[in-house]
Short mmCIF file of C-alpha atoms in Angstrom, two decimals:
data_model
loop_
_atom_site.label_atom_id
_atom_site.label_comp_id
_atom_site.label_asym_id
_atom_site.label_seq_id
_atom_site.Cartn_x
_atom_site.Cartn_y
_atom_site.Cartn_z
CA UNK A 416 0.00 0.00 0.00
CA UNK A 417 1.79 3.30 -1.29
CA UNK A 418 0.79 6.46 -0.31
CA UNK A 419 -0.92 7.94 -3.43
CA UNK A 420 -3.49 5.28 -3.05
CA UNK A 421 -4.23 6.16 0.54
CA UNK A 422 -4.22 9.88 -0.44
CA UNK A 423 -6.88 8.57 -3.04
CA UNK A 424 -8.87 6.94 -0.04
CA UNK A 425 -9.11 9.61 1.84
CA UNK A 426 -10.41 11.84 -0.90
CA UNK A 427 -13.00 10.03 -1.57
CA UNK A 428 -15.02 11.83 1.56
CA UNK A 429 -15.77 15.21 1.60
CA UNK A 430 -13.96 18.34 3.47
CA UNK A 431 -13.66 17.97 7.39
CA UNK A 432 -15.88 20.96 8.98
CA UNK A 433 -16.52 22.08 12.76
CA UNK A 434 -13.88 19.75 14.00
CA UNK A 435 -13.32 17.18 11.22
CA UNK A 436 -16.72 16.16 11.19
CA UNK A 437 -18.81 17.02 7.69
CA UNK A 438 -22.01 17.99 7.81
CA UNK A 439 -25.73 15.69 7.43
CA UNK A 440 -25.90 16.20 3.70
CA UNK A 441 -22.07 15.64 2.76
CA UNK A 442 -21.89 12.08 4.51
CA UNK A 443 -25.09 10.74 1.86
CA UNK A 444 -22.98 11.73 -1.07
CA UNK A 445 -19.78 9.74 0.57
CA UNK A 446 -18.63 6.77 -2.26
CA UNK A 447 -18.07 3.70 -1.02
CA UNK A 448 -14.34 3.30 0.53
CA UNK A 449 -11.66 2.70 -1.75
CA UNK A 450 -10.02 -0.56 -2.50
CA UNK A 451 -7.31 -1.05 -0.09
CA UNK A 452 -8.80 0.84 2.84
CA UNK A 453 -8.49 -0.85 5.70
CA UNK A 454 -10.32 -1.09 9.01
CA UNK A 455 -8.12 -1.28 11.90
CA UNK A 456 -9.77 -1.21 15.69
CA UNK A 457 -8.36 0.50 18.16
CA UNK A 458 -7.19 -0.96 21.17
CA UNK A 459 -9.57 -0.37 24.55
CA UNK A 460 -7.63 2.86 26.24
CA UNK A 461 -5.21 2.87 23.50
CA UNK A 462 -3.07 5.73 23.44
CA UNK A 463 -3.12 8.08 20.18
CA UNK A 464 0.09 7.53 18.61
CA UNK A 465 -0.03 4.00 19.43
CA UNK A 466 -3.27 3.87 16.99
CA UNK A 467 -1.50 6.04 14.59
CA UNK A 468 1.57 4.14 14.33
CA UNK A 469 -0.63 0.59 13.40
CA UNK A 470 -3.16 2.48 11.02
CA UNK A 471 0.36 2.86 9.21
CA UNK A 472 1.41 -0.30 9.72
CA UNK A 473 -1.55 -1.41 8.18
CA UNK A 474 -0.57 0.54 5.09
CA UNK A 475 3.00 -0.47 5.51
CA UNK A 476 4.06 3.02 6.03
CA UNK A 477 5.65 4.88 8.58
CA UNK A 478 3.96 7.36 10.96
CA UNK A 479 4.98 10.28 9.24
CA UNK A 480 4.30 9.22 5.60
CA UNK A 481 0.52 8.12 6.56
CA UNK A 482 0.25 11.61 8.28
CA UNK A 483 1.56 13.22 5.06
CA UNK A 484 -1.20 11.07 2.24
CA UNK A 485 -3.68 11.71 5.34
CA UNK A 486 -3.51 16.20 4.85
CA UNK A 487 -2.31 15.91 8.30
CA UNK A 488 0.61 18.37 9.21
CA UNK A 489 3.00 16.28 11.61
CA UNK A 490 4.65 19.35 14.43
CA UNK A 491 7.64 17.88 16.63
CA UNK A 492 9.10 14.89 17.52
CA UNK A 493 8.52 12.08 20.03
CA UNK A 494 8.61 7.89 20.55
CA UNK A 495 5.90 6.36 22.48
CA UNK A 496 5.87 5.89 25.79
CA UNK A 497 7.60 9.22 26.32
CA UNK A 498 5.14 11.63 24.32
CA UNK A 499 2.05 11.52 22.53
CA UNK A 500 0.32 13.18 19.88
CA UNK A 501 -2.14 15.86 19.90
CA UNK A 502 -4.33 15.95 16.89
CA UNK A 503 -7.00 19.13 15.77
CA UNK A 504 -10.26 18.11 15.37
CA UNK A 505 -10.22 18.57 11.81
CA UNK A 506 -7.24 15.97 12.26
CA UNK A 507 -9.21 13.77 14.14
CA UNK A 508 -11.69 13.78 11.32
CA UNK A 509 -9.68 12.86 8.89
CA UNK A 510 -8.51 9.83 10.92
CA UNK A 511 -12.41 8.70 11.60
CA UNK A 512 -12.63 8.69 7.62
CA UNK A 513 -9.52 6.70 7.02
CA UNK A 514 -9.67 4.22 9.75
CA UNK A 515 -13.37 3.76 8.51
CA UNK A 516 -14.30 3.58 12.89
CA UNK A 517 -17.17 6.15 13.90
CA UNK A 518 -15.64 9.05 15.66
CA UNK A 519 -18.15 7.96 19.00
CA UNK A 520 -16.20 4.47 18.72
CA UNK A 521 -12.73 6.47 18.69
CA UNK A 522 -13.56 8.80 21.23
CA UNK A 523 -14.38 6.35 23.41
CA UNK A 524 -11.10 3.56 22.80
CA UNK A 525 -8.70 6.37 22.68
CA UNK A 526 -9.09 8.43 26.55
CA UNK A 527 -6.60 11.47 24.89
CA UNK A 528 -7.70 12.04 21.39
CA UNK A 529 -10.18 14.57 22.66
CA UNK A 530 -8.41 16.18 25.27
CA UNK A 531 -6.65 18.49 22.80
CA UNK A 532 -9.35 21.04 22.50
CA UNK A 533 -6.75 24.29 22.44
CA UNK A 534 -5.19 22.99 18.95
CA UNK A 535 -6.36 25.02 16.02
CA UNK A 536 -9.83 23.87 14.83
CA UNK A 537 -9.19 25.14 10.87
CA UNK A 538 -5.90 23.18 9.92
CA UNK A 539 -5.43 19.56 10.03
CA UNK A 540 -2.44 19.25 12.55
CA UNK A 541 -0.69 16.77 14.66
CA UNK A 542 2.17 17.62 17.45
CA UNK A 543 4.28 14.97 19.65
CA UNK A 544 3.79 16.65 23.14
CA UNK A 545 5.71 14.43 25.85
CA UNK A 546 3.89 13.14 29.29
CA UNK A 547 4.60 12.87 32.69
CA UNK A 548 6.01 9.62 34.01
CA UNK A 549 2.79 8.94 35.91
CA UNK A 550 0.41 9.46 32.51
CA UNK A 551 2.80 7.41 30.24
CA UNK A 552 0.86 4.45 28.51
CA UNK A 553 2.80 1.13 29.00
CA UNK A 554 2.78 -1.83 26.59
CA UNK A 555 -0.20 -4.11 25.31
CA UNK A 556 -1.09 -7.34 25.15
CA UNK A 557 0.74 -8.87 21.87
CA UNK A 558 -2.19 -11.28 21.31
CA UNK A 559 -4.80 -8.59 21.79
CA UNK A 560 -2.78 -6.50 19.55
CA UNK A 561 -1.83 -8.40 16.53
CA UNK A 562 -5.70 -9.64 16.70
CA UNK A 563 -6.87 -5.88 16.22
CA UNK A 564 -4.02 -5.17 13.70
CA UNK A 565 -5.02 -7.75 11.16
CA UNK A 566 -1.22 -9.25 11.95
CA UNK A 567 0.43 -6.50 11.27
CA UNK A 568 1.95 -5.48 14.33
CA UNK A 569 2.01 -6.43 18.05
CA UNK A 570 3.05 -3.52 19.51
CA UNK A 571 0.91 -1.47 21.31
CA UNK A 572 0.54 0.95 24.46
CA UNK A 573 -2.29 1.58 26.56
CA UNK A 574 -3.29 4.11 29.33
CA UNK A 575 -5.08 0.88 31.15
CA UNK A 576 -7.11 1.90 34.13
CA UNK A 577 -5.57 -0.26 37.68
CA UNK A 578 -8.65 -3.02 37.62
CA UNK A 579 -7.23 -3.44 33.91
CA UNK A 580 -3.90 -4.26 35.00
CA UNK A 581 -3.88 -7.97 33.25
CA UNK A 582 -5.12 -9.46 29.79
CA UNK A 583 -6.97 -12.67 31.64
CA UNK A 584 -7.28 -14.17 28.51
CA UNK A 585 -3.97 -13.89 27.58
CA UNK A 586 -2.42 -13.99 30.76
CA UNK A 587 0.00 -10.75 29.76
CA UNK A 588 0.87 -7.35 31.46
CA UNK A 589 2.94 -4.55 31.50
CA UNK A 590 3.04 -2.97 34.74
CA UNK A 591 5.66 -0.17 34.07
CA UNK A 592 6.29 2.04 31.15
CA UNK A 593 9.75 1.14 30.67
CA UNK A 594 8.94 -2.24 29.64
CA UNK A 595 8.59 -2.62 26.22
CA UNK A 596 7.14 -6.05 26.06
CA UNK A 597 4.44 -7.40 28.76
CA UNK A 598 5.59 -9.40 30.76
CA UNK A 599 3.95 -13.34 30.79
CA UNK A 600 1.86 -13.57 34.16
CA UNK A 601 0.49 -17.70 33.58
CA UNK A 602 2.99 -19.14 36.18
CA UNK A 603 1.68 -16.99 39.06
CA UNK A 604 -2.49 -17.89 39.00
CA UNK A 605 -3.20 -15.80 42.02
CA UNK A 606 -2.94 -12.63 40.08
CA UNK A 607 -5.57 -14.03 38.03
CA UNK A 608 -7.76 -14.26 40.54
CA UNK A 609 -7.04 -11.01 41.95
CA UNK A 610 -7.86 -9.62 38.65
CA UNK A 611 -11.29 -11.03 39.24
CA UNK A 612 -11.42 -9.54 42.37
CA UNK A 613 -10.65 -6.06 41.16
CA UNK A 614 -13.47 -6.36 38.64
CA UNK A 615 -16.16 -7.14 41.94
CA UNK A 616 -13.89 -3.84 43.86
CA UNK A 617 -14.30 -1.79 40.42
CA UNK A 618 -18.22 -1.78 40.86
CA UNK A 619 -18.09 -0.73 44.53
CA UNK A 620 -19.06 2.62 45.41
CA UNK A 621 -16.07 3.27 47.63
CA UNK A 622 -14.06 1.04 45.00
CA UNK A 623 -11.81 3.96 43.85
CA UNK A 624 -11.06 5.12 46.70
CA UNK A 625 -10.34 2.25 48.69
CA UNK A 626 -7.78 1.23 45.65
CA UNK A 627 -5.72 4.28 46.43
CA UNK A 628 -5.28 3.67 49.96
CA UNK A 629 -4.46 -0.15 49.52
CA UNK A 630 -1.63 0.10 46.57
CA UNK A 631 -0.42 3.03 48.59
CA UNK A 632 -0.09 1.10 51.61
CA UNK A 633 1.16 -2.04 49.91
CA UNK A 634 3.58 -0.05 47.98
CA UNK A 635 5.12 1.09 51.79
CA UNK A 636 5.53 -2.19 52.49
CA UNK A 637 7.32 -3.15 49.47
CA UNK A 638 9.21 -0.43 49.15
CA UNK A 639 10.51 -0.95 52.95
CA UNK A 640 10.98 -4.92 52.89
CA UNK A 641 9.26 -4.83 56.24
CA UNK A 642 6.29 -6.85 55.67
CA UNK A 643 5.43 -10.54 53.36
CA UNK A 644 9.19 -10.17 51.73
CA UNK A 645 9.36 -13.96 51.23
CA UNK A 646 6.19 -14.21 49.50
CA UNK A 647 6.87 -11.37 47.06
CA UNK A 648 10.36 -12.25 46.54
CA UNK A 649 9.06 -15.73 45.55
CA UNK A 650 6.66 -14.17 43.03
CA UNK A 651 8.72 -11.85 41.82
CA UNK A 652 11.15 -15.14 41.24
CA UNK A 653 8.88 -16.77 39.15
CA UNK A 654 8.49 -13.80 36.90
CA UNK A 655 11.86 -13.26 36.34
CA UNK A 656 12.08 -16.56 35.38
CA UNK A 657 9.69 -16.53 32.92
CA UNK A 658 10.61 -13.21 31.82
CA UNK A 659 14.00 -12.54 31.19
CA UNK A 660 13.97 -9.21 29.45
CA UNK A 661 12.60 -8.07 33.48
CA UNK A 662 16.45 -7.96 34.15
CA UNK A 663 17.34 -6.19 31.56
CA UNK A 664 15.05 -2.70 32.24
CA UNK A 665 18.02 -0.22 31.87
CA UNK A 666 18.73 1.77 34.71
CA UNK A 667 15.55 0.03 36.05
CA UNK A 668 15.78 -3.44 38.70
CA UNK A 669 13.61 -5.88 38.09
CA UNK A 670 12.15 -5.55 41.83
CA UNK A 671 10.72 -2.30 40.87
CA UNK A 672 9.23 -3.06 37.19
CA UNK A 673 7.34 -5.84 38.65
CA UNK A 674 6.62 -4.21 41.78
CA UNK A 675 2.88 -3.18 40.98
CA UNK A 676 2.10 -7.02 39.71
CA UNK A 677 3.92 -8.30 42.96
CA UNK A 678 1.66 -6.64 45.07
CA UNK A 679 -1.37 -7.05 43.81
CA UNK A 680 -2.81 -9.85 45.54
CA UNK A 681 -2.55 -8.20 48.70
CA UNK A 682 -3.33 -4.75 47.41
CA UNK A 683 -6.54 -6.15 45.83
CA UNK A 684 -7.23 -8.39 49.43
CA UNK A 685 -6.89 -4.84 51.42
CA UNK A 686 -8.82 -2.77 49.01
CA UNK A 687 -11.61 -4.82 49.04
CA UNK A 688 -11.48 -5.22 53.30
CA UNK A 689 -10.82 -1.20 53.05
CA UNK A 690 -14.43 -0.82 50.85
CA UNK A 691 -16.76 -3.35 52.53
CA UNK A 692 -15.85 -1.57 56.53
CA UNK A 693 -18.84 -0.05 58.00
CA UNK A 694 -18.78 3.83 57.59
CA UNK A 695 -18.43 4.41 61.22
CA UNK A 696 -14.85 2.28 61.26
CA UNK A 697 -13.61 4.55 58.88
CA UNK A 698 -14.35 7.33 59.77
CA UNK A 699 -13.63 7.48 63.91
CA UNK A 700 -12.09 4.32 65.09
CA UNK A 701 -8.91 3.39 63.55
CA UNK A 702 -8.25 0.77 66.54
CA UNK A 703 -11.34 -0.93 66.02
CA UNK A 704 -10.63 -0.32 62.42
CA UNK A 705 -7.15 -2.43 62.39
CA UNK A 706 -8.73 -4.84 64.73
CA UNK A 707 -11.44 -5.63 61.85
CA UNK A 708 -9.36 -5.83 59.21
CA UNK A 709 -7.05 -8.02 60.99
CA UNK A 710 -10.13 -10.14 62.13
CA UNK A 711 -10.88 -10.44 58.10
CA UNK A 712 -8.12 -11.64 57.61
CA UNK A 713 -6.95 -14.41 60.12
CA UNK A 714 -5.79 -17.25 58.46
CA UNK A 715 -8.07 -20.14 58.90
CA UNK A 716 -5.82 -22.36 61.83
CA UNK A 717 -7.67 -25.81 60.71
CA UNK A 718 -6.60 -25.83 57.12
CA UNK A 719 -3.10 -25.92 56.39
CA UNK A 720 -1.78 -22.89 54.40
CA UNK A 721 -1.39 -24.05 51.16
CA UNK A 722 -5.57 -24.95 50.70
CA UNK A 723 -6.41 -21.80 52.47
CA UNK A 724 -8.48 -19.42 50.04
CA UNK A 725 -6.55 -16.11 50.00
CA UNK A 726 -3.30 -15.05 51.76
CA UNK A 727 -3.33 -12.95 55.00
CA UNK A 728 -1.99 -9.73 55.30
CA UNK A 729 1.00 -9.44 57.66
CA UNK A 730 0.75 -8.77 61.45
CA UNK A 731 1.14 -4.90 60.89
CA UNK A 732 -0.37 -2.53 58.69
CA UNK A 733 0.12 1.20 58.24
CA UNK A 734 -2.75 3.20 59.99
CA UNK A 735 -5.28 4.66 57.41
CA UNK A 736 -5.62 8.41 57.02
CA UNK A 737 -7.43 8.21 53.59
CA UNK A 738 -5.34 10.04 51.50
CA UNK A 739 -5.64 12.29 48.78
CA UNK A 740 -3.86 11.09 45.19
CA UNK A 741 -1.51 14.28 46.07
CA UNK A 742 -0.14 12.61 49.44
CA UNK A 743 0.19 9.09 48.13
CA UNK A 744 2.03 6.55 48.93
CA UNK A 745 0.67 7.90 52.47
CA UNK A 746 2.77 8.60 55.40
CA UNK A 747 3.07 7.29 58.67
CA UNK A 748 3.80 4.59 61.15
CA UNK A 749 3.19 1.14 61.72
CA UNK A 750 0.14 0.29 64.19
CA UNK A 751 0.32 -3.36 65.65
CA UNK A 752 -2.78 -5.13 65.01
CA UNK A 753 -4.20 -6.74 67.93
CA UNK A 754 -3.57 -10.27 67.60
CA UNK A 755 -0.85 -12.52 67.08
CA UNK A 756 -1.34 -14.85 63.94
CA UNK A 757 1.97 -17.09 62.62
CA UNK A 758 3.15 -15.88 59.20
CA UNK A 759 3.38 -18.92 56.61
CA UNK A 760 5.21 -18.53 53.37
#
């Protein structure tokens, strides 16, 4: 696929207007799509240049060349995960017409396509602006990917939403933006079934908000090697050993690439203990607060460790203050919990 036949696609609909989009009247007279048009789906929270970059895969070109046969003026210069690209509306038209996907169905895969509003609305434009190291999208499934890019590609990058952390089919994640490849997740089935769990925490009311505080206090413990170190150093063994690009992350250590997928069984455990407390636990009693969620908890003393359901959470746990996303990972001191369980690997 050359680029005067996808410059002849895309003039076969009419003249983008009020944002890309052309009017009632114009869409009846649209032909039918040219040969050689393809229809590639975006990715669920796909970021924009990640889209971009396998719509031109699908035409064998590069990013800049389908930008050029598109109208589209390409400003800057950027590599995903580090930046993204901004795109007018009128751009953002043009891309609904060649990717042959409604602009609602766009809008609502890619989270950032819209968020550009200050771009000129006249001129069909595109510029790489670079993102923060918390907004950066990190790397898709493969499967998922070469599935929605007709086997073109299988590179991808999401902005995936926490309760999205794995591909369950797949059984594939990237938890950090410096790794370019997911990492392979099938040797460690608890994460699985936290996944599950996150789905049931997702719909909670107090969901959210109860996911902040638990990965932040999680995170502490991690970060400190005070609390469940064999445990996560076990898990974070058998990814390694699966994955061995995890030790080669650059100025990165494997410990911390991995360190949101190690945690999450116990992060997803606490969340879920953290939404389901009754209002008045939360709110004035932090003893009696600890005491319940150590009561949760307790590991069942009749059934040895290895058939219990879900692990327990360690004999200490960082007192809850609730919060906001500014102050996280939150601050402050260990608070004994008021009984005395045995800690199993």
């Amino acid at each position: 696929m050359n680029r005067p036949l996808l410059a002849a696609g895309l003039a076969a609909a009419p003249s983008s207007e009020q944002g890309g989009m052309p009017s009632t009247g114009a869409w009846a007279q649209i032909p039918p799509p040219a040969a050689g048009v393809f229809r590639v789906r975006p990715l669920p929270y796909e970021a924009t240049a990640s889209y971009l970059q396998r719509l031109a895969a699908a035409y064998r070109l590069t990013l800049p060349q389908l930008c050029e046969g598109a109208g589209i003026a390409l400003n800057g210069q950027g590599t995903t995960p580090a930046a993204g690209l901004a795109l007018s509306p009128a751009a953002t038209g043009r891309i609904a017409v060649l990717s042959r996907i409604p602009m609602a169905h766009l809008t609502c895969a890619l989270p950032h396509l819209t968020h550009h509003s200050a771009l000129p609305n006249g001129a069909a434009t595109a510029r790489w602006t670079p993102f923060d190291a918390p907004d950066r999208p990190v790397a898709a499934c493969t499967l998922c990917t070469r599935h929605h890019s007709q086997g073109t590609t299988r590179a991808a990058w999401t902005h995936r939403p926490w309760h999205r952390l794995l591909c369950p089919r797949h059984h594939q994640t990237a938890p950090d933006w410096r790794l370019g490849t997911p990492l392979r997740t099938g040797v460690v089935p608890e994460l699985i079934t936290a996944h599950h769990g996150h789905q049931r925490l997702h719909r909670h009311p107090r969901g959210t908000s109860a996911w902040m505080t638990a990965r932040a206090i999680t995170t502490r413990w991690y970060d400190h090697q005070q609390h469940l170190a064999d445990r996560w150093h076990h898990r974070l063994h058998q990814l390694t050993a699966l994955n061995a690009h995890l030790d080669h992350g650059g100025n990165a250590s494997a410990a911390l690439l991995a360190r949101d997928l190690v945690i999450y069984p116990e992060a997803v455990i606490l969340a879920r203990t953290l939404a389901t407390l009754p209002h008045q636990h939360r709110a004035h009693h932090q003893r009696e607060t600890l005491t319940e969620i150590g009561r949760r908890h307790r590991p069942d003393p009749v059934l040895p460790h290895h058939q219990r359901p879900t692990p327990h959470l360690p004999h200490t746990i960082t007192p809850l203050t609730s919060p906001s996303p500014e102050q996280l990972p939150c601050r402050g001191r260990s608070a004994r919990l008021p009984y005395s369980a045995p800690f199993h690997r």
